[in-house]
Short mmCIF file of C-alpha atoms and ligand atoms in Angstrom, two decimals:
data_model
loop_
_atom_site.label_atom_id
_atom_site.label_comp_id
_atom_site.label_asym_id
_atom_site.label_seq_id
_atom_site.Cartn_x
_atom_site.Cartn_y
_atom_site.Cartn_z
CA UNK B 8 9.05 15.71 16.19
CA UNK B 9 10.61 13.69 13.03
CA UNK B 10 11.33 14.95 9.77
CA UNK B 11 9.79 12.46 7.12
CA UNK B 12 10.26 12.27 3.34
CA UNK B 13 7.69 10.47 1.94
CA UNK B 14 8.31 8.88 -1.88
CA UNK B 15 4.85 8.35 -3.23
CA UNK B 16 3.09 11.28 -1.31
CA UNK B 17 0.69 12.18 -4.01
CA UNK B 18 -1.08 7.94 -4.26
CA UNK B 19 -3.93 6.62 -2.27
CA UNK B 20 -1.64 5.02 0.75
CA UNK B 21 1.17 7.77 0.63
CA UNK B 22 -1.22 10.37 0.91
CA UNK B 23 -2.75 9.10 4.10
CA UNK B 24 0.44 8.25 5.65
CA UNK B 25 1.55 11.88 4.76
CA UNK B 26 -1.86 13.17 6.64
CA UNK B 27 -1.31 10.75 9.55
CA UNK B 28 2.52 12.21 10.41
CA UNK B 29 1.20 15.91 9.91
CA UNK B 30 -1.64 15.27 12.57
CA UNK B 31 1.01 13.58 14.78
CA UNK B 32 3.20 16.98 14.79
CA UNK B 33 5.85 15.44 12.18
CA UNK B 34 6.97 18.03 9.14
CA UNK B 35 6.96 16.08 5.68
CA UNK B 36 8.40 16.56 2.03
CA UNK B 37 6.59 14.74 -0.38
CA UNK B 38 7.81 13.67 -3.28
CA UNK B 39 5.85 12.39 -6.46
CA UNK B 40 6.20 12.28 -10.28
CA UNK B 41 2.22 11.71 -10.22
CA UNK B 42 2.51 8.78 -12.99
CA UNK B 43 -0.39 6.84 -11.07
CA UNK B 44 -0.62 9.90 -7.59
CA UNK B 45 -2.69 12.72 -8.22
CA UNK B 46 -1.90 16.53 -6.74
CA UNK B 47 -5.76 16.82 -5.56
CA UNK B 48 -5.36 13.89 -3.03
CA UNK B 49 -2.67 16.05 -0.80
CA UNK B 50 -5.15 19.10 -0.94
CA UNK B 51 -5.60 18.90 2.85
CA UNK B 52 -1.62 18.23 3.29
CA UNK B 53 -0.68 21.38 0.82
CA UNK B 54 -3.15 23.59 3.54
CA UNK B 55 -0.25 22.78 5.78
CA UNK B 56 2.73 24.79 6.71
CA UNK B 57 4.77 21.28 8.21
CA UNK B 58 4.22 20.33 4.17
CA UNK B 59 5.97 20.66 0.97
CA UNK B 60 5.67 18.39 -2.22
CA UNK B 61 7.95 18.19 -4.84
CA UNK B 62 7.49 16.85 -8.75
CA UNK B 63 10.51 14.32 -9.03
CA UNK B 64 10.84 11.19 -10.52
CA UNK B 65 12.95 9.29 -7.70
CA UNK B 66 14.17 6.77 -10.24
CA UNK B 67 16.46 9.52 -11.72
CA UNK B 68 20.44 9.56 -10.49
CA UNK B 69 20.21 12.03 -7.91
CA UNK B 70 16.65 13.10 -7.12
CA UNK B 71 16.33 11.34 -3.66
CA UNK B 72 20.24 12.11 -3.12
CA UNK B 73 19.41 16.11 -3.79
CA UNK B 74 16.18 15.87 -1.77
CA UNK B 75 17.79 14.27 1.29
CA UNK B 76 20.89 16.42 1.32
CA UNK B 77 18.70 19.50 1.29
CA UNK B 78 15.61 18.20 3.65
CA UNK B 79 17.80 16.36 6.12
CA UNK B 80 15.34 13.57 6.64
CA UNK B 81 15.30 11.14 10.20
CA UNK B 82 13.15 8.77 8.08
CA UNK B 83 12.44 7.95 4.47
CA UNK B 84 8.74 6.04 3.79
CA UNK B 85 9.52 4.71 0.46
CA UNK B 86 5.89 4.09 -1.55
CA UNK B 87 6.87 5.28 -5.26
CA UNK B 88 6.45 2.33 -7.47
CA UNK B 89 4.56 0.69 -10.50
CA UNK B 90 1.88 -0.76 -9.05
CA UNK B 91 0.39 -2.82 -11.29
CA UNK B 92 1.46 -6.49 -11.36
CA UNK B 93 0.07 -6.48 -15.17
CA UNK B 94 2.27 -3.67 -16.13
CA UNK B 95 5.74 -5.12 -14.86
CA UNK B 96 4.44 -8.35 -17.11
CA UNK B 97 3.93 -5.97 -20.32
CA UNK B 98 7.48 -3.92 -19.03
CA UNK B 99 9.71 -5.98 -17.07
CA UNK B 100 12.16 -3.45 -17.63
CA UNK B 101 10.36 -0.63 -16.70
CA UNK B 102 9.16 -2.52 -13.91
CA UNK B 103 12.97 -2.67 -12.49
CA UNK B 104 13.88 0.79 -12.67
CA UNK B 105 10.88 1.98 -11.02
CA UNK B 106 10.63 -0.71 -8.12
CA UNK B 107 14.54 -1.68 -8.04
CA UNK B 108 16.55 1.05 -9.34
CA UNK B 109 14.11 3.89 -7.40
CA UNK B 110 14.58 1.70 -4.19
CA UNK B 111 18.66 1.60 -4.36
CA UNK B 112 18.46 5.56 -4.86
CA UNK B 113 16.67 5.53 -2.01
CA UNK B 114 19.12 3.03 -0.13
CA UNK B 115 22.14 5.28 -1.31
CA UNK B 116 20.58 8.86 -0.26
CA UNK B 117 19.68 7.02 3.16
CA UNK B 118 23.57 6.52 3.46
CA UNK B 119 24.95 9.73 1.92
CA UNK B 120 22.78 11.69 4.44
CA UNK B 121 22.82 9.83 7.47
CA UNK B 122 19.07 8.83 7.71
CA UNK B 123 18.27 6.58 10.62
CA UNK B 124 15.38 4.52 9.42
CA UNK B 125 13.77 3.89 6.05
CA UNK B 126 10.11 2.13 5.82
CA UNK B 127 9.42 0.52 2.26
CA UNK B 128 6.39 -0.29 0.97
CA UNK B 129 6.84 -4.62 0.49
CA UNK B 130 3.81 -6.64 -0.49
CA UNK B 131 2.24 -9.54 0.01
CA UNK B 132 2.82 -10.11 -3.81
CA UNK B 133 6.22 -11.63 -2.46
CA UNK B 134 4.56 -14.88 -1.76
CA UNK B 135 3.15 -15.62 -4.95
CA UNK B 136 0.15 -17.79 -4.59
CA UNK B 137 0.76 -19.86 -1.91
CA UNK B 138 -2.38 -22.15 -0.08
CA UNK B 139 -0.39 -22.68 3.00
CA UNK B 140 -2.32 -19.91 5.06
CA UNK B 141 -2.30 -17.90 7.08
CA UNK B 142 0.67 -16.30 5.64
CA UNK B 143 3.44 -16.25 7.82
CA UNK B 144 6.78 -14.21 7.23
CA UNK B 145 8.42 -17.36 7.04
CA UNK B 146 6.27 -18.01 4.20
CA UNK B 147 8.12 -19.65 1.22
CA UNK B 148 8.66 -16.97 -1.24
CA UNK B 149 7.43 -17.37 -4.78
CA UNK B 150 6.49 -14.37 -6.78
CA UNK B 151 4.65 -15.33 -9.85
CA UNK B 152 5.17 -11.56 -11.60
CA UNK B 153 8.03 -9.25 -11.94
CA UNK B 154 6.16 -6.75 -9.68
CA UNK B 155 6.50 -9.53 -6.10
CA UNK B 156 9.90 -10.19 -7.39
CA UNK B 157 11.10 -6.55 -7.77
CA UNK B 158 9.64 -6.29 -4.42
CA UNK B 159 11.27 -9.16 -2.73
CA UNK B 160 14.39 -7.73 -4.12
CA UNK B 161 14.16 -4.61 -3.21
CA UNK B 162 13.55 -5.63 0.75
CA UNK B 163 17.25 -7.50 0.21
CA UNK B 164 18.80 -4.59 -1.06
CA UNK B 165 17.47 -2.63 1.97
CA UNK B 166 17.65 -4.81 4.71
CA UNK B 167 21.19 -5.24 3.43
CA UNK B 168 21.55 -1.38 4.45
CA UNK B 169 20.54 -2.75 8.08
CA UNK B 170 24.31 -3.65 8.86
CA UNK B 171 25.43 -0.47 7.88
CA UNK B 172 23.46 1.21 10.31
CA UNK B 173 19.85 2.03 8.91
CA UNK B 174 17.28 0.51 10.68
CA UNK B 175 14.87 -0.66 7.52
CA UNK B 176 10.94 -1.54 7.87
CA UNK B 177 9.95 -3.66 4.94
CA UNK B 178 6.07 -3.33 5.44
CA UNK B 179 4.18 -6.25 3.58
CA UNK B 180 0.60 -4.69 2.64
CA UNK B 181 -2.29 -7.23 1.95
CA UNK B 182 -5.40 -5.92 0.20
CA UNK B 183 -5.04 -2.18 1.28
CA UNK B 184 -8.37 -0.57 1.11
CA UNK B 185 -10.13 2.89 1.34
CA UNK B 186 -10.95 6.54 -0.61
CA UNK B 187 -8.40 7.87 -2.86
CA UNK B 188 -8.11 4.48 -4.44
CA UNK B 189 -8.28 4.42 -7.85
CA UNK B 190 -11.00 2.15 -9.22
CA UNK B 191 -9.59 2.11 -12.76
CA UNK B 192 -6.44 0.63 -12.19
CA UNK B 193 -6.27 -3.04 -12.30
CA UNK B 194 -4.09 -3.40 -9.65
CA UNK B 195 -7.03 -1.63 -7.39
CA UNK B 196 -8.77 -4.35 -5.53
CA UNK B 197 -12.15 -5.19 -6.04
CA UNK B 198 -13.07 -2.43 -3.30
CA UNK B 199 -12.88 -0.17 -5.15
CA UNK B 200 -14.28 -1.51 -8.20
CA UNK B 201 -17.03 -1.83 -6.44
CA UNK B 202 -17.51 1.20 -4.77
CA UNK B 203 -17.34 2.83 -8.05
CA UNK B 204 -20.21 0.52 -9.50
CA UNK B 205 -22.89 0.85 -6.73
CA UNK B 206 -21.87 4.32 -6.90
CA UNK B 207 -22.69 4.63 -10.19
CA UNK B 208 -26.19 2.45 -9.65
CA UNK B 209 -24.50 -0.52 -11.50
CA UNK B 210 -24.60 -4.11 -10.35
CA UNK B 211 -21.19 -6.15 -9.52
CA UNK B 212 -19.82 -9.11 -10.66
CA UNK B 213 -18.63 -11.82 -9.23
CA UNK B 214 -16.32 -14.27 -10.66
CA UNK B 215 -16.87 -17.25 -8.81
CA UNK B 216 -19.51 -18.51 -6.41
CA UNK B 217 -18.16 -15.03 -4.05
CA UNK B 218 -16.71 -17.49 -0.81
CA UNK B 219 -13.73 -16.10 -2.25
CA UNK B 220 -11.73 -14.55 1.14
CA UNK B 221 -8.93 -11.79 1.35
CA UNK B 222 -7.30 -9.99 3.81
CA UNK B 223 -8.41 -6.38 3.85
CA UNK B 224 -6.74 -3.90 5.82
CA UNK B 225 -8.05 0.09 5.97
CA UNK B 226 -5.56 2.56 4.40
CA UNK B 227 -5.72 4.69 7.87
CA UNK B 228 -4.66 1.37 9.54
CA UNK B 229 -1.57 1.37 7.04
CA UNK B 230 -0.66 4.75 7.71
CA UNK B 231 -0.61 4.68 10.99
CA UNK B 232 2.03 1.15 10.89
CA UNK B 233 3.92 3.48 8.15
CA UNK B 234 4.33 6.30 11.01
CA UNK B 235 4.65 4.05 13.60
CA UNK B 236 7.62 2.23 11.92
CA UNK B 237 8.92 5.95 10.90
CA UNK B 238 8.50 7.53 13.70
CA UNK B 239 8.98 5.82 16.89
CA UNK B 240 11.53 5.14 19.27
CA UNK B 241 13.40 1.52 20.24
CA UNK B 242 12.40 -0.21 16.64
CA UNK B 243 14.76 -2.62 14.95
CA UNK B 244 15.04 -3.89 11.17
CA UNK B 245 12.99 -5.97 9.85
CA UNK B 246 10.08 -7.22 7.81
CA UNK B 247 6.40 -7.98 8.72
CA UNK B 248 3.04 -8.08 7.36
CA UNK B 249 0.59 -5.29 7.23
CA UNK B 250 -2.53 -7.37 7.50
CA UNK B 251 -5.66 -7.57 9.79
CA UNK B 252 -5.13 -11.80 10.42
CA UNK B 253 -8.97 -12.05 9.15
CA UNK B 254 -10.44 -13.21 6.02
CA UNK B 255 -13.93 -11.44 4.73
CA UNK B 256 -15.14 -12.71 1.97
CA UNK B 257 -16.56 -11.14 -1.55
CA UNK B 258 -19.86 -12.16 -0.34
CA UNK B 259 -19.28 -10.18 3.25
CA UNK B 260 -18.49 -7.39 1.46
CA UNK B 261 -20.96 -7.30 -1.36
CA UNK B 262 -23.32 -7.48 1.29
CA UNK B 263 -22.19 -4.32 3.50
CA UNK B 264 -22.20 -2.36 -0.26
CA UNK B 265 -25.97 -3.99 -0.34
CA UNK B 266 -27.41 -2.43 2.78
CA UNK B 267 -25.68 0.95 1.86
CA UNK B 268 -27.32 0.48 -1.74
CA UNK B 269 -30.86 -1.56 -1.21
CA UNK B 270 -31.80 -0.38 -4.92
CA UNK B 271 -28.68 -1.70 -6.44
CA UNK B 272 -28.86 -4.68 -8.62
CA UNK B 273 -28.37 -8.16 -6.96
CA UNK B 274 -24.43 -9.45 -8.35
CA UNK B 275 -24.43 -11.11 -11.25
CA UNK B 276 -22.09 -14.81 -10.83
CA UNK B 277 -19.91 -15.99 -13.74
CA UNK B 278 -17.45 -18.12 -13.57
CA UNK B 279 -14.30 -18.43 -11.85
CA UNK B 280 -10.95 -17.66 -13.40
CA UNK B 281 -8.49 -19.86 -14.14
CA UNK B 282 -5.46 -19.11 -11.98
CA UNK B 283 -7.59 -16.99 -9.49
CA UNK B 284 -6.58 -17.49 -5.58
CA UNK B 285 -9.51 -18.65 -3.29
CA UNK B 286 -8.02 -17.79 -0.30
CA UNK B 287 -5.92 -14.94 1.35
CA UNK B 288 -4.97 -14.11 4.93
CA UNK B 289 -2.44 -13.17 6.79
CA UNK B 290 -0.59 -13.75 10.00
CA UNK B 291 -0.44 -10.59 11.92
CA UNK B 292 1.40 -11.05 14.87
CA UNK B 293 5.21 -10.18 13.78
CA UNK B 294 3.62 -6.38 13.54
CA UNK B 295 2.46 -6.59 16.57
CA UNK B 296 5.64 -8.23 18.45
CA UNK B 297 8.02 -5.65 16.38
CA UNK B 298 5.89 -2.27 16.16
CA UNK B 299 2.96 -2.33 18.85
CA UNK B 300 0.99 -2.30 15.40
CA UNK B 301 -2.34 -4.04 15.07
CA UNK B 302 -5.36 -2.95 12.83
CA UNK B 303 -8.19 -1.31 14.67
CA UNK B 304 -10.55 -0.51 11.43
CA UNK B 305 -12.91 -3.10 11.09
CA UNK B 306 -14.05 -3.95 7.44
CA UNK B 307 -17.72 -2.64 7.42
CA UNK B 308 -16.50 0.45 9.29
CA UNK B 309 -13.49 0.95 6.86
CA UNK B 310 -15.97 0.55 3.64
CA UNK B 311 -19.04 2.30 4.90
CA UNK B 312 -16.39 5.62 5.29
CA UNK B 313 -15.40 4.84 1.57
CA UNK B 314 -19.10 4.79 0.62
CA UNK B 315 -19.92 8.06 2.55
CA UNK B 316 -16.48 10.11 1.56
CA UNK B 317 -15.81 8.17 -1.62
N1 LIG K 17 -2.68 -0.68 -2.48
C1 LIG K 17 -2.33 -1.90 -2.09
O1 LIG K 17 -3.19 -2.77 -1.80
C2 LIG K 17 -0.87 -2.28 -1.99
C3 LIG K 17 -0.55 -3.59 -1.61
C4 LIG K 17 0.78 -3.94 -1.50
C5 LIG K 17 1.79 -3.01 -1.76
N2 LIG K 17 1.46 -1.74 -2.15
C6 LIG K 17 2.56 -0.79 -2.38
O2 LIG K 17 2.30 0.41 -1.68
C7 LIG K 17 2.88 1.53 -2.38
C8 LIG K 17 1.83 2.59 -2.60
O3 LIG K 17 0.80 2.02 -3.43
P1 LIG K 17 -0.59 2.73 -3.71
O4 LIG K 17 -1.64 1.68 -3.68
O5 LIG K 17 -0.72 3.91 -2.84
O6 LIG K 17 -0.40 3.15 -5.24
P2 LIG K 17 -0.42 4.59 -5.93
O7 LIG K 17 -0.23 4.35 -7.39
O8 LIG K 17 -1.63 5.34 -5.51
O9 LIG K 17 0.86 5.28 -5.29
C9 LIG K 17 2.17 5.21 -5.85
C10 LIG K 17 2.68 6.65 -5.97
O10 LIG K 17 4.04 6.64 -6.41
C11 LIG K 17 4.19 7.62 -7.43
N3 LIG K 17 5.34 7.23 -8.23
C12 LIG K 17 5.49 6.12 -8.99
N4 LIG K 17 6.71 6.09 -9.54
C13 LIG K 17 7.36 7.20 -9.11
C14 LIG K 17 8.65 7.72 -9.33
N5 LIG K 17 9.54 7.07 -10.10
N6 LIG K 17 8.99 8.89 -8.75
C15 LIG K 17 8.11 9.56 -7.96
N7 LIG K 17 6.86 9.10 -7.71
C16 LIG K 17 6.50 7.94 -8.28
C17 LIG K 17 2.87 7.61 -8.18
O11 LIG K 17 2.62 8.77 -8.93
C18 LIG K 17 1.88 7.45 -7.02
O12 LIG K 17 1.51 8.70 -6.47
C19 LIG K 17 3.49 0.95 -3.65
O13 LIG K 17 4.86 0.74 -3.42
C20 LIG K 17 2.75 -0.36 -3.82
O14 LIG K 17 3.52 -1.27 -4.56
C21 LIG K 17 0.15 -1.34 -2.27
#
């Protein structure tokens, strides 16, 4: 069994993936500065003996460095970031210490301390918003915010590392889904947003006439890629998309949160928004060829958990 740092630990995905390596028999360290993670969403992990969590900001000089030397990690899943594409707009800066700088900490501490593999959490942010679907890997890449860029960067910097000896899994997430998201960032996803209105007996709206498609993948569906790439044997560098291959649309979905809700409000329509992509979907198969990975949670099953666990 591996021994797995895990940068990010306290957010919605890292908190899963550190769930889904403690039920496989894997001992973890988290590590979290909870700027956007929360301590309640590892209450579960914390019951744990294979499970320790640590306040650090992994930006700083030698924070990773310290925790690797002392942890002796096989693996590091790297998942601290800013998140929000509208924050590394307002802070560019801010933006490249915390998904750049954090990332070459990581790189370096991966070195010093002879880790084998590191998995970082990419995005499909990296491709900006291309029409040429479904998204390959080949993909032309064209961020259109600091956030995709720092992010395409940062999978250089690493897969750089690969010659030196590291095998490096740059993970590409599409529209990650499921509890523990939070619904009041904007970066969320309009799952969540939502969830958190039929919850609260509201109606939704839809920007748009709702045809509107994305690739939605389940958050236990990344987790398990995240310890698959971590964790198992005869995997090489590289980078792939974390994606189902499907496209459901706002409509689809608005109309699984309708049969969980019948009282709810019907959506309300307004216009679309200038600038907003019609179409998303991904190609999955690189995942598949490279980890054995495919997604297993279909869409309705995915949300009607969220709606029942929240
Ligand atoms: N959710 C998605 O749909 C999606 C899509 C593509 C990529 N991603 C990427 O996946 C990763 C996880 O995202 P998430 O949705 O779980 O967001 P999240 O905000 O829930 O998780 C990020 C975690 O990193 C922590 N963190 C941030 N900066 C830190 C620092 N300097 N030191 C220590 N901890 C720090 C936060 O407190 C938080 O717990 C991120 O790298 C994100 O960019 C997410």
């Amino acid at each position: 069994m591996g021994r797995i740092l895990v940068t990010g630990a306290a957010g919605f995905i890292g908190s899963h993936t550190t769930e889904r390596l403690l039920a496989d028999g894997h001992t973890v360290l988290g590590v979290d500065n909870f700027r956007s993670g929360h301590r309640h969403n590892l209450t579960a992990a914390l019951r744990q003996s294979a499970f320790r969590l640590v306040e650090a900001d992994v930006a700083a000089a030698d924070a990773v460095d310290r925790l690797a030397a002392g942890f002796q990690p096989d693996a590091i899943i790297h998942l601290a970031a800013l998140v929000s594409v509208q924050e590394s707009i307002r802070d560019p800066e801010l933006n490249h210490r915390l998904n750049v700088t954090a990332t070459e900490r990581v790189a370096a501490a991966a070195l010093a301390h002879g880790v084998r593999r590191i998995v970082f959490a990419s995005s499909a942010a990296i491709y900006g918003d291309t029409t040429d679907l479904p998204i390959r890997e080949e993909t032309e890449k064209a961020p259109i915010s600091p956030y995709g860029a720092a992010k395409l960067h940062a999978e250089g910097l690493l897969l750089g590392l690969a010659a030196q000896g590291v095998t490096v899994r740059c993970h590409r997430y599409f529209n990650v889904f499921g509890p523990r998201q939070d619904p009041a960032s904007p970066y969320s996803g309009v799952i969540s947003i939502f969830d958190r209105r039929y919850r609260e007996g509201r109606g939704v709206t839809i920007y748009g006439d709702g045809r509107q498609t994305r690739d939605f993948i389940s958050v236990h569906d990344v987790a398990r890629a995240n310890a698959i790439a971590a964790t198992q044997p005869g995997i090489g560098s590289g980078a792939a998309n974390i994606c189902t291959g499907r496209a459901t649309s706002l409509l689809e979905i608005v109309g699984i949160f309708a049969r969980h809700y019948p009282q709810a409000p019907a959506p309300r329509f307004e216009p679309g928004r200038p600038g907003d992509i019609i179409h998303s979907r991904g190609r999955a198969e690189r995942a598949e060829a490279e980890l054995g990975f495919t997604a297993q949670v279909p869409v309705a099953e995915g949300l009607a958990e969220l709606i029942r666990v929240g």
